[in-house]
Amino acid sequence: QKEVEQNSGPLSVPEGAIASLNCTYSDRGSQSFFWYRQYSGKSPELIMSIYSNGDKEDGRFTAQLNKASQYVSLLIRDSQPSDSATYLCAVKKAAGNKLTFGGGTRVLVKP
Amino acid sequence: DGGITQSPKYLFRKEGQNVTLSCEQNLNHDAMYWYRQDPGQGLRLIYYSQIVNDFQKGDIAEGYSVSREKKESFPLTVTSAQKNPTAFYLCASSMPGMQGYEQYFGPGTRLTVT
């Protein structure tokens, strides 16, 4: 079992719809969770961080964390073609200062 | 402007040569990291440093070396012992303990070894 798992996609969504991305992790003691967006050929850009159970909203993005079920999700509302990218989930485990990254989910928003 | 710079953007080398990738940050972050990304894959940690003059191996350190002589700089050397060095190399920094260990990335160096 991978430490951080994501569906590789592609997740195809029509413009204006909601894109829903999921990420599961294996270390129950994990404390901090991050979503990065990576455009093709570019470096990852931090878009959301979440540390406690529940929802956190930032513009069109909502991160949801459920520590009991060990998953974190990202919702992108009113998806735009410019949201087409790979989204990486990253988790900080209980011990150490490192982040562990999932393989990423590729999102395609079709006009 | 505060940020992380990596140079060069593209690097081409012949097999058997060592090559050093530069990473500089002016964010006053204590911790710095090197990752490798292969096509269609996530990020794999090579080395990281939480303080000057100290660094630890990540998950795939074999064939790589680093130094941390200054807080701002964390160069990575890809040695001839690295069997598959062609990849996209990403440097990141963070301030552990603040903001939950968020890491910020440089623009990356794409290394091609033939």
Coordinates of C-alpha atoms in Angstrom, one line a residue:
Chain A
Q1 CA 0.0 0.0 0.0
K2 CA 1.4 3.4 -1.0
E3 CA 1.7 5.9 1.8
V4 CA -0.4 8.5 -0.1
E5 CA -2.7 7.4 -2.9
Q6 CA -4.5 9.3 -5.6
N7 CA -6.4 8.2 -8.7
S8 CA -4.1 9.1 -11.6
G9 CA -7.0 10.1 -13.8
P10 CA -7.5 11.9 -16.1
L11 CA -10.6 13.3 -14.5
S12 CA -12.6 15.0 -17.2
V13 CA -15.1 17.6 -16.2
P14 CA -17.1 20.1 -18.3
E15 CA -16.5 23.8 -17.8
G16 CA -18.5 25.2 -14.9
A17 CA -18.9 21.8 -13.2
I18 CA -17.4 20.7 -9.8
A19 CA -14.2 18.6 -9.9
S20 CA -13.8 16.3 -7.0
L21 CA -10.4 14.9 -6.2
N22 CA -9.6 12.3 -3.5
C23 CA -6.5 11.3 -1.6
T24 CA -6.0 8.6 1.0
Y25 CA -3.1 8.2 3.4
S26 CA -1.8 5.3 5.5
D27 CA -0.2 7.0 8.6
R28 CA -3.1 7.6 11.1
G29 CA -0.9 10.1 13.0
S30 CA -0.5 12.4 10.0
Q31 CA -1.0 16.1 11.0
S32 CA -0.8 18.4 8.0
F33 CA -2.2 18.0 4.5
F34 CA -1.6 20.0 1.3
W35 CA -2.8 20.3 -2.2
Y36 CA -0.5 21.4 -5.0
R37 CA -1.4 22.3 -8.6
Q38 CA 1.2 21.5 -11.2
Y39 CA 0.9 22.6 -14.8
S40 CA 2.6 20.6 -17.5
G41 CA 6.3 21.3 -17.5
K42 CA 6.1 23.6 -14.4
S43 CA 6.8 23.2 -10.7
P44 CA 4.1 22.5 -8.1
E45 CA 2.3 25.5 -6.6
L46 CA 0.6 25.3 -3.2
I47 CA -3.1 26.0 -3.4
M48 CA -4.5 24.7 -0.1
S49 CA -3.4 23.5 3.3
I50 CA -5.6 21.9 5.9
Y51 CA -4.8 20.7 9.5
S52 CA -8.1 19.9 11.2
N53 CA -11.2 17.9 10.4
G54 CA -13.8 19.5 8.3
D55 CA -13.9 21.9 5.4
K56 CA -11.7 24.8 4.4
E57 CA -12.7 27.1 1.6
D58 CA -10.5 29.4 -0.4
G59 CA -12.2 31.0 -3.4
R60 CA -13.3 28.2 -5.8
F61 CA -11.3 25.6 -3.9
T62 CA -12.6 23.6 -0.9
A63 CA -10.4 21.1 1.0
Q64 CA -12.1 18.5 3.1
L65 CA -10.3 16.4 5.8
N66 CA -11.5 13.3 7.6
K67 CA -8.8 11.9 9.8
A68 CA -10.9 9.0 11.1
S69 CA -11.3 7.7 7.5
Q70 CA -7.8 8.9 6.5
Y71 CA -8.8 10.8 3.5
V72 CA -8.5 14.4 2.2
S73 CA -10.3 15.7 -0.8
L74 CA -10.2 18.8 -3.0
L75 CA -13.3 20.3 -4.6
I76 CA -12.9 22.8 -7.5
R77 CA -16.1 24.7 -8.1
D78 CA -17.0 26.3 -11.4
S79 CA -14.1 24.6 -13.1
Q80 CA -12.3 26.5 -15.8
P81 CA -10.1 25.4 -18.6
S82 CA -7.2 27.0 -16.7
D83 CA -7.8 24.5 -13.9
S84 CA -6.5 21.8 -16.2
A85 CA -3.4 20.5 -14.5
T86 CA -2.1 17.7 -12.2
Y87 CA -3.1 18.0 -8.6
L88 CA -0.7 16.6 -6.0
C89 CA -1.7 15.6 -2.5
A90 CA 1.0 15.9 0.2
V91 CA 0.9 14.7 3.8
K92 CA 3.1 15.4 6.7
K93 CA 3.4 12.3 8.9
A94 CA 3.4 12.4 12.7
A95 CA 7.2 12.1 12.9
G96 CA 9.7 14.2 11.0
N97 CA 9.5 17.3 8.9
K98 CA 9.1 15.6 5.5
L99 CA 6.1 15.6 3.2
T100 CA 5.1 12.5 1.3
F101 CA 3.5 13.1 -2.1
G102 CA 0.9 11.1 -3.9
G103 CA 1.3 10.4 -7.6
G104 CA -1.1 13.2 -8.6
T105 CA -4.5 13.3 -10.4
R106 CA -4.6 14.8 -13.8
V107 CA -7.7 17.1 -14.4
L108 CA -9.0 18.1 -17.8
V109 CA -11.6 20.8 -17.9
K110 CA -13.4 20.8 -21.3
P111 CA -15.0 24.0 -22.6
Chain B
D1 CA 10.9 39.6 -4.5
G2 CA 11.2 36.7 -2.2
G3 CA 11.5 33.2 -3.7
I4 CA 13.4 30.2 -4.7
T5 CA 15.7 30.2 -7.8
Q6 CA 17.1 27.1 -9.6
S7 CA 19.6 27.2 -12.3
P8 CA 20.0 26.3 -15.0
K9 CA 16.4 25.6 -16.3
Y10 CA 17.7 22.9 -18.8
L11 CA 20.9 21.0 -18.4
F12 CA 22.5 18.4 -20.8
R13 CA 25.4 16.2 -19.8
K14 CA 27.2 13.1 -21.1
E15 CA 27.1 9.9 -19.1
G16 CA 29.9 9.6 -16.6
Q17 CA 30.0 13.3 -15.7
N18 CA 29.1 14.7 -12.4
V19 CA 26.7 17.7 -12.5
T20 CA 25.7 20.3 -9.8
L21 CA 22.3 21.9 -9.7
S22 CA 21.9 25.2 -8.0
C23 CA 19.1 26.1 -5.5
E24 CA 19.0 29.5 -3.7
Q25 CA 16.2 31.0 -1.5
N26 CA 15.8 34.4 0.1
L27 CA 12.7 33.4 2.1
N28 CA 14.8 33.0 5.3
H29 CA 13.5 29.4 5.5
D30 CA 15.4 27.0 7.7
A31 CA 14.6 23.8 5.8
M32 CA 15.4 22.9 2.2
Y33 CA 14.6 19.9 0.1
W34 CA 15.5 18.2 -3.2
Y35 CA 13.0 16.1 -5.1
R36 CA 13.1 14.2 -8.3
Q37 CA 10.1 13.8 -10.7
D38 CA 9.9 11.4 -13.5
P39 CA 7.3 11.7 -16.3
G40 CA 3.8 11.0 -15.0
Q41 CA 5.0 10.4 -11.5
G42 CA 4.8 12.1 -8.2
L43 CA 7.7 13.6 -6.3
R44 CA 10.4 11.5 -4.6
L45 CA 12.6 13.0 -1.9
I46 CA 16.4 12.9 -2.5
Y47 CA 17.9 14.9 0.4
Y48 CA 16.7 17.4 2.9
S49 CA 18.3 19.8 5.3
Q50 CA 16.7 21.4 8.4
I51 CA 19.6 23.5 9.4
V52 CA 23.0 24.8 8.1
N53 CA 25.7 22.2 8.0
D54 CA 23.3 19.3 8.5
F55 CA 21.3 17.2 6.0
Q56 CA 19.6 13.8 5.8
K57 CA 19.0 11.2 3.1
G58 CA 15.6 11.0 1.6
D59 CA 14.1 8.0 -0.1
I60 CA 16.3 7.9 -3.2
A61 CA 19.7 9.4 -2.1
E62 CA 21.9 6.9 -3.9
G63 CA 24.0 8.6 -6.5
Y64 CA 23.4 12.1 -5.2
S65 CA 25.2 14.4 -2.8
V66 CA 24.4 17.7 -1.2
S67 CA 25.9 20.4 0.9
R68 CA 24.4 23.2 3.1
E69 CA 27.1 25.7 3.9
K70 CA 24.8 28.7 3.9
K71 CA 21.2 29.0 4.9
E72 CA 20.3 30.4 1.5
S73 CA 21.9 27.7 -0.7
F74 CA 21.4 23.9 -1.0
P75 CA 23.2 22.6 -4.2
L76 CA 22.6 19.1 -5.4
T77 CA 25.3 17.1 -7.2
V78 CA 24.2 14.2 -9.5
T79 CA 27.1 11.8 -9.6
S80 CA 28.1 9.3 -12.3
A81 CA 26.9 6.6 -9.8
Q82 CA 23.2 7.6 -10.4
K83 CA 22.0 5.0 -12.8
N84 CA 19.0 7.0 -14.3
P85 CA 19.8 10.7 -13.8
T86 CA 17.5 12.1 -16.5
A87 CA 14.6 13.7 -14.7
F88 CA 13.0 17.0 -13.5
Y89 CA 14.7 18.2 -10.3
L90 CA 12.8 20.4 -7.9
C91 CA 14.1 22.3 -4.9
A92 CA 11.8 23.4 -2.1
S93 CA 12.0 25.2 1.2
S94 CA 9.9 25.6 4.3
M95 CA 9.9 27.0 7.8
P96 CA 9.2 24.0 10.0
G97 CA 7.0 24.7 12.9
M98 CA 5.3 27.6 11.2
Q99 CA 2.4 27.3 8.8
G100 CA 2.3 23.6 9.2
Y101 CA 5.4 22.8 7.2
E102 CA 4.2 24.2 3.9
Q103 CA 6.8 23.7 1.2
Y104 CA 7.4 26.2 -1.6
F105 CA 9.1 25.1 -4.8
G106 CA 11.5 26.6 -7.2
P107 CA 11.0 26.5 -11.0
G108 CA 13.0 23.3 -11.4
T109 CA 15.9 22.0 -13.5
R110 CA 15.3 19.5 -16.3
L111 CA 18.4 17.3 -16.6
T112 CA 19.1 15.2 -19.6
V113 CA 22.0 12.7 -19.6
T114 CA 22.9 10.9 -22.8

